[in-house]
Coordinates of N, CA and C in Angstrom, one line a residue:
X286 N 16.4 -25.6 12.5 CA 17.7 -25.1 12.0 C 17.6 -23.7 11.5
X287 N 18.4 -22.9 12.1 CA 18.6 -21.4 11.4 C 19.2 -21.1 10.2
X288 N 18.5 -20.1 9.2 CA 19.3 -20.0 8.0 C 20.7 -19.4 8.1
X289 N 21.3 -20.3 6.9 CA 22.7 -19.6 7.3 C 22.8 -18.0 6.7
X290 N 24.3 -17.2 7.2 CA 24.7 -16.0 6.4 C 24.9 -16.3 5.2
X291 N 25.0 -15.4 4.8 CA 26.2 -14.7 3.4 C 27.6 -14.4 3.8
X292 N 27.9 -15.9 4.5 CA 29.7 -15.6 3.9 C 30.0 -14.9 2.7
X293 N 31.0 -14.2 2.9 CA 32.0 -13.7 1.6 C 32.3 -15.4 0.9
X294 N 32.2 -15.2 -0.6 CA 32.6 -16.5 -1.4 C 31.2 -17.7 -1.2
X295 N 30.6 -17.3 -0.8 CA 29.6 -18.6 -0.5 C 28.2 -18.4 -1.3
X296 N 28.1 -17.4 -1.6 CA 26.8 -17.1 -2.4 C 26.7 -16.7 -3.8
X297 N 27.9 -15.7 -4.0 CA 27.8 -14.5 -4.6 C 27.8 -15.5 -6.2
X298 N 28.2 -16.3 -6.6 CA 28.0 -16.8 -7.7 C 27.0 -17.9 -7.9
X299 N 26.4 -18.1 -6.8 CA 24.8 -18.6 -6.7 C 23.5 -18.2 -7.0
X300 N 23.8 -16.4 -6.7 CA 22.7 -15.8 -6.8 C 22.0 -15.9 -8.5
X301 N 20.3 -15.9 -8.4 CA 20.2 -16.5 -9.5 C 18.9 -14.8 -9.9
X302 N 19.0 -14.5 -11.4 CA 18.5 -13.4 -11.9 C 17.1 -13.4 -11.9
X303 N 16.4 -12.6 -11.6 CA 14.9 -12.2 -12.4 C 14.8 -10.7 -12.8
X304 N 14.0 -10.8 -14.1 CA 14.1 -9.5 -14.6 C 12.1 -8.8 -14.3
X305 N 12.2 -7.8 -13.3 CA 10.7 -7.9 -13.6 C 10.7 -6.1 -13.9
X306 N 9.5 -5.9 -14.7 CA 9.3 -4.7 -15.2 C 8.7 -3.7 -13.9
X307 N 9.1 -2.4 -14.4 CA 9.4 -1.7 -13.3 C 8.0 -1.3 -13.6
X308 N 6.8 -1.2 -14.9 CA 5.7 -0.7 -15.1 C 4.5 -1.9 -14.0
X309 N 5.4 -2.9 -13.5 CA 4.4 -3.8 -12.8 C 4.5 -3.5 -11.1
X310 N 5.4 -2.8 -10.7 CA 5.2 -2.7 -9.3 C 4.1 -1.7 -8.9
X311 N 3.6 -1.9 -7.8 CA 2.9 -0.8 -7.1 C 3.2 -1.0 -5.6
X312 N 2.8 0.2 -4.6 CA 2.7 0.5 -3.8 C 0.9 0.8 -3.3
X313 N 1.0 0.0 -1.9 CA -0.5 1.3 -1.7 C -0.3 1.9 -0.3
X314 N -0.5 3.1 -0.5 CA 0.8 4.1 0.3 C -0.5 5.2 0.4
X315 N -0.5 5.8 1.6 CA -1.1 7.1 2.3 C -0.5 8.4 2.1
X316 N 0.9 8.1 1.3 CA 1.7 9.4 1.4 C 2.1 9.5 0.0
X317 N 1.5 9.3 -0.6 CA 1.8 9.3 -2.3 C 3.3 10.1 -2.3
X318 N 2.7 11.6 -2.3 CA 3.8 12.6 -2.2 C 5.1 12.4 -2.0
X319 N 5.6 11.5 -1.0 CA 6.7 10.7 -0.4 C 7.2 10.1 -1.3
X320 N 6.6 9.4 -2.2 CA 7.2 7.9 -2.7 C 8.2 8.3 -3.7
X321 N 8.9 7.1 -4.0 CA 8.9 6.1 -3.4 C 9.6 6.2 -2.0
X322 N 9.1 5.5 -1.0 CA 9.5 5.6 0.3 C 10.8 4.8 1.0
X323 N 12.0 5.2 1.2 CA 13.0 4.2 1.5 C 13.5 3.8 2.8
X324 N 13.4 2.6 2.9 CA 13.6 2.7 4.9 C 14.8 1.9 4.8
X325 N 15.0 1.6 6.3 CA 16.4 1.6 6.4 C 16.8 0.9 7.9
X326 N 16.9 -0.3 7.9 CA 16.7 -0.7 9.6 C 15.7 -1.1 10.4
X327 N 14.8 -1.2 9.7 CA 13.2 -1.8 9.8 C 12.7 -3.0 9.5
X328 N 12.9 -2.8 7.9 CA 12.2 -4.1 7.7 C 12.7 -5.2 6.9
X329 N 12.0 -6.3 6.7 CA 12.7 -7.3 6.3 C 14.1 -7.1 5.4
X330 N 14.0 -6.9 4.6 CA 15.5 -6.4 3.7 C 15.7 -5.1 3.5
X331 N 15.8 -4.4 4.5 CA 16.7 -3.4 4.9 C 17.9 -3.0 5.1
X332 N 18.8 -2.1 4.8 CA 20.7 -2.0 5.3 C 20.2 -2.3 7.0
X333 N 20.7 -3.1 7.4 CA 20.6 -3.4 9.0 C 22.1 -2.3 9.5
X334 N 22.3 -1.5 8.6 CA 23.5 -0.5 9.0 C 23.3 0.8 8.9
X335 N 21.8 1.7 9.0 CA 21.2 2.5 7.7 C 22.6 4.2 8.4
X336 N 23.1 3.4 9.3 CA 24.3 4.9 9.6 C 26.1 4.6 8.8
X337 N 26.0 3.3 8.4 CA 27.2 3.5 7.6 C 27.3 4.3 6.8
X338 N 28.7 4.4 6.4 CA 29.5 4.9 4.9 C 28.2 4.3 3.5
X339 N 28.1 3.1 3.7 CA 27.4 2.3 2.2 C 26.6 2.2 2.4
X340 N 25.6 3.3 3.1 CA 24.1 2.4 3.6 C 23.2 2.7 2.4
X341 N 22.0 2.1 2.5 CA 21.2 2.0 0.9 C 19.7 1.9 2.2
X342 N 18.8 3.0 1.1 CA 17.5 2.5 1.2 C 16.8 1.6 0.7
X343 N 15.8 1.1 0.9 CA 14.9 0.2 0.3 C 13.3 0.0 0.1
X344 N 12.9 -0.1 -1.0 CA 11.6 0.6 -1.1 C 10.7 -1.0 -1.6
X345 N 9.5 -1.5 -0.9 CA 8.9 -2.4 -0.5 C 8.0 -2.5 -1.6
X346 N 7.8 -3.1 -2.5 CA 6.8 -3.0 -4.0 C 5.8 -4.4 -4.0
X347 N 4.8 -4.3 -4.3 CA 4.2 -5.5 -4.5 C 3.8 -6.1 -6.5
X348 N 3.5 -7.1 -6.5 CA 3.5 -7.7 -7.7 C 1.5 -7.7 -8.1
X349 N 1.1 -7.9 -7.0 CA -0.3 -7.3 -7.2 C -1.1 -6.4 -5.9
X350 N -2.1 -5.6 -6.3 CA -3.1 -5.3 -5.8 C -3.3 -5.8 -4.2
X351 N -3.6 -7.3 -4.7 CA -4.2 -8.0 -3.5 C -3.0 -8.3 -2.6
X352 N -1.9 -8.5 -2.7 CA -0.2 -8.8 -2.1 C -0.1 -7.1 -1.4
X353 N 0.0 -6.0 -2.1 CA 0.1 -5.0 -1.5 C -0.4 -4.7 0.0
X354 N -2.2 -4.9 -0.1 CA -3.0 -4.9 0.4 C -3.0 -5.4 1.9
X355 N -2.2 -7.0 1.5 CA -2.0 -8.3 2.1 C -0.8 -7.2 3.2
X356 N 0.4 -7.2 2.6 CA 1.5 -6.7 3.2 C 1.1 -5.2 3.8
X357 N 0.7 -4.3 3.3 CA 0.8 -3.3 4.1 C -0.4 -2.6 4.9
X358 N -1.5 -3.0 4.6 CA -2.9 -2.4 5.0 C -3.1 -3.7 6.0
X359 N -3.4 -4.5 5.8 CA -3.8 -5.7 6.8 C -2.9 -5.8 7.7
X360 N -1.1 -6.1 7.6 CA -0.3 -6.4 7.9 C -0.1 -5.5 8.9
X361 N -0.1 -4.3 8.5 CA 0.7 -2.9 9.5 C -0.5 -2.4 10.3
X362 N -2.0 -2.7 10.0 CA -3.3 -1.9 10.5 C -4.3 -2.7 10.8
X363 N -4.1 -3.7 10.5 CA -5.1 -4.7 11.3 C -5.3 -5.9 12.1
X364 N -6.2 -5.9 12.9 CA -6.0 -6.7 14.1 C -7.3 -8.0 13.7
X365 N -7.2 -9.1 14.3 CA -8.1 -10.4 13.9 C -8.8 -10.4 15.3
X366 N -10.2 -10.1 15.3 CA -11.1 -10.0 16.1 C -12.5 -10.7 15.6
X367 N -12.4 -11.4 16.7 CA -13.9 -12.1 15.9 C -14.4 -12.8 14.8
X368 N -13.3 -13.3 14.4 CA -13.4 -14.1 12.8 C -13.2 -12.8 11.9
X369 N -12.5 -12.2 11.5 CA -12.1 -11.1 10.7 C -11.5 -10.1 11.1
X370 N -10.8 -9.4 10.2 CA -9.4 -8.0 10.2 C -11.0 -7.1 10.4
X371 N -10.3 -6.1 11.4 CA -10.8 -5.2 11.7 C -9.7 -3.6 11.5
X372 N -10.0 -2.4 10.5 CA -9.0 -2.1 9.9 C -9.6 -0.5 10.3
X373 N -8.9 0.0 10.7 CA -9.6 1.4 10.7 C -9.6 2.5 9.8
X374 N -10.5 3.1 9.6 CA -11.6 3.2 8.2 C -10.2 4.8 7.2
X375 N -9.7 5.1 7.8 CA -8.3 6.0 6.8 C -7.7 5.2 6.2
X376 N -7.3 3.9 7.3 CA -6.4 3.3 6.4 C -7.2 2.7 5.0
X377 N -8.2 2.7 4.9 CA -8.5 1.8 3.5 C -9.0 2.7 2.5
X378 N -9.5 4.2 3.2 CA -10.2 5.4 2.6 C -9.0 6.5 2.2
X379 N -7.4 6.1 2.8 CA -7.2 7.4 1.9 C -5.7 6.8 1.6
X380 N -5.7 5.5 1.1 CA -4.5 5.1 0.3 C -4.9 5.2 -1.2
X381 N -3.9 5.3 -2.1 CA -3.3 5.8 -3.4 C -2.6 4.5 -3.7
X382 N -3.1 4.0 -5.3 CA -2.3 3.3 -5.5 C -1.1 3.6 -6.5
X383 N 0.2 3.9 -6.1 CA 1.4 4.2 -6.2 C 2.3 3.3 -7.9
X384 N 2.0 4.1 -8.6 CA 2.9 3.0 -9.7 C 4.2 4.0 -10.1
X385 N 5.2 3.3 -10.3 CA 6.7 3.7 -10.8 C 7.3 3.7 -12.0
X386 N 8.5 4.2 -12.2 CA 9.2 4.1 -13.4 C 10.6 4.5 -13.6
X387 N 11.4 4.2 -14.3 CA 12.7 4.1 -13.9 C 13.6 5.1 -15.4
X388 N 14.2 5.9 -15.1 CA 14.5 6.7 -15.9 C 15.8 5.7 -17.0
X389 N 15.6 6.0 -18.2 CA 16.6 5.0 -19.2 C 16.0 3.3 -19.6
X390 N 15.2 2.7 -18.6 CA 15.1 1.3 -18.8 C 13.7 0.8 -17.9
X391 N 13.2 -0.1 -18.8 CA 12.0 -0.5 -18.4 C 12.1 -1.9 -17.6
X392 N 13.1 -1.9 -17.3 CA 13.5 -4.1 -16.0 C 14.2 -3.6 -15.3
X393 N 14.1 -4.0 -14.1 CA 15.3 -4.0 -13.1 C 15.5 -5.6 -12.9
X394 N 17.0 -5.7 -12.4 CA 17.4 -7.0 -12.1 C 17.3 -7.2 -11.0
X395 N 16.8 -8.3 -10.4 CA 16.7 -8.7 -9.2 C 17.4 -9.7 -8.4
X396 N 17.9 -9.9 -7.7 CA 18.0 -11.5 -6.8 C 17.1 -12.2 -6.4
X397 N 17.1 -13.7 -7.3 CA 15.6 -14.1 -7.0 C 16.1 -14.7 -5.6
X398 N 15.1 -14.8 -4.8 CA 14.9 -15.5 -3.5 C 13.2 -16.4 -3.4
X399 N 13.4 -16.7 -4.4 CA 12.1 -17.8 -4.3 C 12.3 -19.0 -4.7
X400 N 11.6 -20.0 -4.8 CA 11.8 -21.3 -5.1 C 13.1 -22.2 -5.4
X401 N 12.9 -22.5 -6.3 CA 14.7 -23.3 -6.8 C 15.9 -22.2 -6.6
X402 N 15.8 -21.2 -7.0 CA 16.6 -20.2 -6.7 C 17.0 -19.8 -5.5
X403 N 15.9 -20.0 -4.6 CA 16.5 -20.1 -3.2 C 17.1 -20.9 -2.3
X404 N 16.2 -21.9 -2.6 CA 16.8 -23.4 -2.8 C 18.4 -23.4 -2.8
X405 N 18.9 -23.0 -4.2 CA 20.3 -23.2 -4.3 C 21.4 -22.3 -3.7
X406 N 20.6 -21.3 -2.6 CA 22.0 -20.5 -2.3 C 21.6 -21.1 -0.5
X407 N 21.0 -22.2 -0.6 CA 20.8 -23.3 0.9 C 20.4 -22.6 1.9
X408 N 19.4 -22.0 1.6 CA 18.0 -21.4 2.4 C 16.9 -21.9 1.9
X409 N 15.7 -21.4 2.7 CA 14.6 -21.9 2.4 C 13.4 -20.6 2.9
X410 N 12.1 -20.7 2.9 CA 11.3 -19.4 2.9 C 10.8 -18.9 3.9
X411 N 11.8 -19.6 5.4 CA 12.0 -18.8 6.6 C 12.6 -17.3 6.0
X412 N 13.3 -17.2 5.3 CA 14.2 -15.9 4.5 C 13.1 -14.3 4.2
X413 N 11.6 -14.9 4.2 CA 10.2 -14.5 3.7 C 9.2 -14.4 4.8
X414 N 9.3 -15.4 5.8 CA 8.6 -15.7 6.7 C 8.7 -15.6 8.2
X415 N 10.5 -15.4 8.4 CA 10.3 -15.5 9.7 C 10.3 -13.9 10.5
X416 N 9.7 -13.8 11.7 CA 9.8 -12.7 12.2 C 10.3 -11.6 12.5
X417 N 11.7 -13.1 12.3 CA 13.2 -11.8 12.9 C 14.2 -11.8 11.6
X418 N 14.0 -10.2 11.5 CA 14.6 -9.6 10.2 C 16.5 -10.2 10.6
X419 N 16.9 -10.0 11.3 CA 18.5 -10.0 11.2 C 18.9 -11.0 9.8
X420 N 18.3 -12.0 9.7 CA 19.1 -12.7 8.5 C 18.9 -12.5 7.5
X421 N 17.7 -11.8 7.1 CA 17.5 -11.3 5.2 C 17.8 -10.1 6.0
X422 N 18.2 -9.5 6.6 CA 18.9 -8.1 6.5 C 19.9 -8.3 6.4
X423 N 21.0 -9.2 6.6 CA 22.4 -9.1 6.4 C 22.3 -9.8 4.9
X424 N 21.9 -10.8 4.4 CA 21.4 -10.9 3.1 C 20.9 -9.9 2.1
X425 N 20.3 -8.7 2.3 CA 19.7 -7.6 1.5 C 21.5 -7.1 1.4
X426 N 22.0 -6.8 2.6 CA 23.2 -6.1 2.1 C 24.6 -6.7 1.6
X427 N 24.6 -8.0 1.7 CA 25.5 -8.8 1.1 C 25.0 -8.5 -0.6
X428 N 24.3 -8.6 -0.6 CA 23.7 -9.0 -1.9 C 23.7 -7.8 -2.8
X429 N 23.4 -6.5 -1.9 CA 24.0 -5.2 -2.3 C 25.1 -5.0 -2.6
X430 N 26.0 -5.1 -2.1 CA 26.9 -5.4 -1.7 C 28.1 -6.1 -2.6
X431 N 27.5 -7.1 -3.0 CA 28.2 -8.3 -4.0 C 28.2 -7.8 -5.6
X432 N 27.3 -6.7 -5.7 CA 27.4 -6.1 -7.5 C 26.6 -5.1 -7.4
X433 N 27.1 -4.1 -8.3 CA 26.2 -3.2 -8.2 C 24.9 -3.7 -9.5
X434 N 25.2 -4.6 -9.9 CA 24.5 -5.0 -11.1 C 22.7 -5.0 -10.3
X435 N 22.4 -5.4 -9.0 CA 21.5 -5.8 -8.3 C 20.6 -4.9 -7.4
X436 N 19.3 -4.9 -8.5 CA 18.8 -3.7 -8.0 C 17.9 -3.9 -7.0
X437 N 17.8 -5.3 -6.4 CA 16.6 -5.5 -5.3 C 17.0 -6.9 -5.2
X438 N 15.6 -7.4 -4.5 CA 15.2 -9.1 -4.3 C 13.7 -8.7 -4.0
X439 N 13.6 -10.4 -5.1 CA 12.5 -10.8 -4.9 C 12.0 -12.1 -3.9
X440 N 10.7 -12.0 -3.5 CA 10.6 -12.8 -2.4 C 8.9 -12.9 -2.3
X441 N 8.8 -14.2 -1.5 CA 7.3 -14.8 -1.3 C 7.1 -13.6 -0.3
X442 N 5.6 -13.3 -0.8 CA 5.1 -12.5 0.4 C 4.9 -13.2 1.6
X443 N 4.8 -13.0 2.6 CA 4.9 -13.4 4.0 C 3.1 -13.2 4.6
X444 N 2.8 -12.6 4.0 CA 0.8 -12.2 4.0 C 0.4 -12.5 3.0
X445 N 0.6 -13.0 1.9 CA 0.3 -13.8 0.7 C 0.8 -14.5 0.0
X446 N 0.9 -15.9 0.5 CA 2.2 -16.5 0.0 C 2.1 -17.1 -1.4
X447 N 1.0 -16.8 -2.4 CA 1.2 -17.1 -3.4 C 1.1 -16.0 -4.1
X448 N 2.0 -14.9 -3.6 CA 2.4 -13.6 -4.5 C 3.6 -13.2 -4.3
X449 N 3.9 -12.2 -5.1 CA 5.6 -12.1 -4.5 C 5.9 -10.5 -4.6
X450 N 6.4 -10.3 -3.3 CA 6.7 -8.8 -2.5 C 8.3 -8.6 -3.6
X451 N 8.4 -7.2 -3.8 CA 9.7 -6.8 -4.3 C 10.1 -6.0 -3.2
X452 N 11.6 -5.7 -3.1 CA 12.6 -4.9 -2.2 C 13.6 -4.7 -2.7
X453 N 13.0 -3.3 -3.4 CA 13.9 -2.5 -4.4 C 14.6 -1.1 -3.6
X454 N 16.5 -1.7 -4.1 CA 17.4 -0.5 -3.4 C 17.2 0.7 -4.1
X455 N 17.7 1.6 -3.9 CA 17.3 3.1 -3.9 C 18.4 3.5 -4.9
X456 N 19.6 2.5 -5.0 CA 20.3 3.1 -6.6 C 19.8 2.6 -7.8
X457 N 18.5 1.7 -8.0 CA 17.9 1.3 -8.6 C 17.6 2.7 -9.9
X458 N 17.0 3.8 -9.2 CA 17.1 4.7 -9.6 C 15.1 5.1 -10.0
X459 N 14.7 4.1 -8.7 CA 13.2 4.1 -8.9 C 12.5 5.0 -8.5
X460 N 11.6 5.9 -9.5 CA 10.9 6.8 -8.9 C 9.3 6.9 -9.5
X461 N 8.7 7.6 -8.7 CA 7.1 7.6 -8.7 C 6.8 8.0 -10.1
X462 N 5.9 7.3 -10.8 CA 5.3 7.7 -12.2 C 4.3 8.7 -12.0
X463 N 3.5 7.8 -11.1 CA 1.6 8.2 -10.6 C 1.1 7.7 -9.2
X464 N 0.4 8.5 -9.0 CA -0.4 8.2 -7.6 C -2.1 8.3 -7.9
X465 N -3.2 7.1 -7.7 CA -4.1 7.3 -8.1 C -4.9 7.0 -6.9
X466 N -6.0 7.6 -6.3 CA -6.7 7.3 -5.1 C -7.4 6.0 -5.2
X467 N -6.9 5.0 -3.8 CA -7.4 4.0 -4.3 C -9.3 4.2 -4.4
X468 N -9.8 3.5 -5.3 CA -11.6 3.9 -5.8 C -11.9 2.7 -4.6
X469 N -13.5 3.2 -4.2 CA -14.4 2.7 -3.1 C -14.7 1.7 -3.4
X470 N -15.2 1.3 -4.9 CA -15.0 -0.4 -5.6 C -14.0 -1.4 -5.3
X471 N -12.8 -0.7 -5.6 CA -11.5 -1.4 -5.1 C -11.5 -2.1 -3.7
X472 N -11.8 -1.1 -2.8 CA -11.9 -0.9 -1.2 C -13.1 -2.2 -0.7
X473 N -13.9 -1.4 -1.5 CA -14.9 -3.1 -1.2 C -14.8 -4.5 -1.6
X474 N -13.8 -4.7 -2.8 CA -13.6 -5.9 -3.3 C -12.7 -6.2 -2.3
X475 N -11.4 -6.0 -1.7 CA -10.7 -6.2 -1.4 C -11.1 -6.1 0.3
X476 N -11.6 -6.0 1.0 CA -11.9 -6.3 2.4 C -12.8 -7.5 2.1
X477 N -13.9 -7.8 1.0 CA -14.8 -8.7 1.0 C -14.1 -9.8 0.8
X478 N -13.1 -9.9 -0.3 CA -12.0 -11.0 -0.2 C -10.9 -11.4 0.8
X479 N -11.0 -10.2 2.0 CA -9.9 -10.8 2.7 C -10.4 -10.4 4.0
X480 N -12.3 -10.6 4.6 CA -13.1 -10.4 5.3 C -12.4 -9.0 6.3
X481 N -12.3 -8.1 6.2 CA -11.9 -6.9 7.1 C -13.4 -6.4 6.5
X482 N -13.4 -5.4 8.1 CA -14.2 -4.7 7.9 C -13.5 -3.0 8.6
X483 N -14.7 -2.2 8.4 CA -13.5 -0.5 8.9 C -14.0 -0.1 9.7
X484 N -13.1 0.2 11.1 CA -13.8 0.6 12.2 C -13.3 1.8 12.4

């Protein structure tokens, strides 16, 4: 069964809050300089409209270290050869890990899309999981859409499913605190835990 849309009237007073602190996201990003980075038509909760009148960016945060890692280094750079991620050796040698901060307020509100909360707007964590963005894309912008109160959604990482990826809109008003290179300790803990090695 395919998840349903976001009819108009069908969700909008379903949606259920999380408040998570803006001092907890990170990014681990190659282009520090850039961030926070907003895309638009790509990926999972994206404006699937990024040429309208109301279009909104969206900027892709993780809740930890190892979820980041999971989602953007493994996910976007590496290939499973031979019993292990094979990762080539920039991408793990010259990412920064990216932390934010938000001018006036230390929480942004979110749309939860995990568990019972997702549950109740009668989806399930294909929303997180499946391949094809069209339906949490028309979801990211309904949901945009429905208040300005809503500064993102939260969601099971799809490469770590016992973490949870943020997809924070761009009127959020989120911007880069610091960019710190990720350390070669880090680099090693983190392929040893999730067997890659750098070719």
């Amino acid at each position: 069964m395919s998840l349903r849309l976001p009819d108009p009237g069908s969700f909008e007073d379903l949606i259920r809050p999380t408040r998570i602190e803006v001092a907890s996201l990170m990014r681990l990003s190659r282009h520090p300089a850039a961030e926070p980075y907003w895309s638009a038509g790509v990926y999972r909760f994206d404006d699937p409209d990024p040429g309208g009148a109301d279009a909104f960016g969206t900027c892709y945060t993780a809740s930890t270290i190892e979820v980041a890692f999971a989602e953007s280094v493994i996910h976007e750079c590496g290939r499973f050869v031979r019993g292990g991620y094979e990762v080539p050796v920039a991408e793990l040698t010259e990412r920064s890990v990216v932390r934010f901060t938000c001018d006036r307020r230390k929480t942004l509100l979110l749309a939860d899309m995990t568990g019972a909360a997702l549950k109740a707007l009668g989806l399930n964590n294909d929303i997180s999981a499946s391949a094809d963005y069209r339906v949490s894309q028309a979801w990211a912008r309904a949901i945009h859409g429905a208040s300005a109160r809503w500064d993102g959604v939260r969601y099971v990482s799809r490469q770590m499913y016992n973490g949870f990826a943020y997809a924070i809109f761009e009127r959020s008003g989120l911007r880069k605190l610091r960019a710190e290179k990720l350390k070669a300790r880090q680099v090693d803990d983190l392929c040893d835990r999730f067997n890659v090695t750098a070719v």
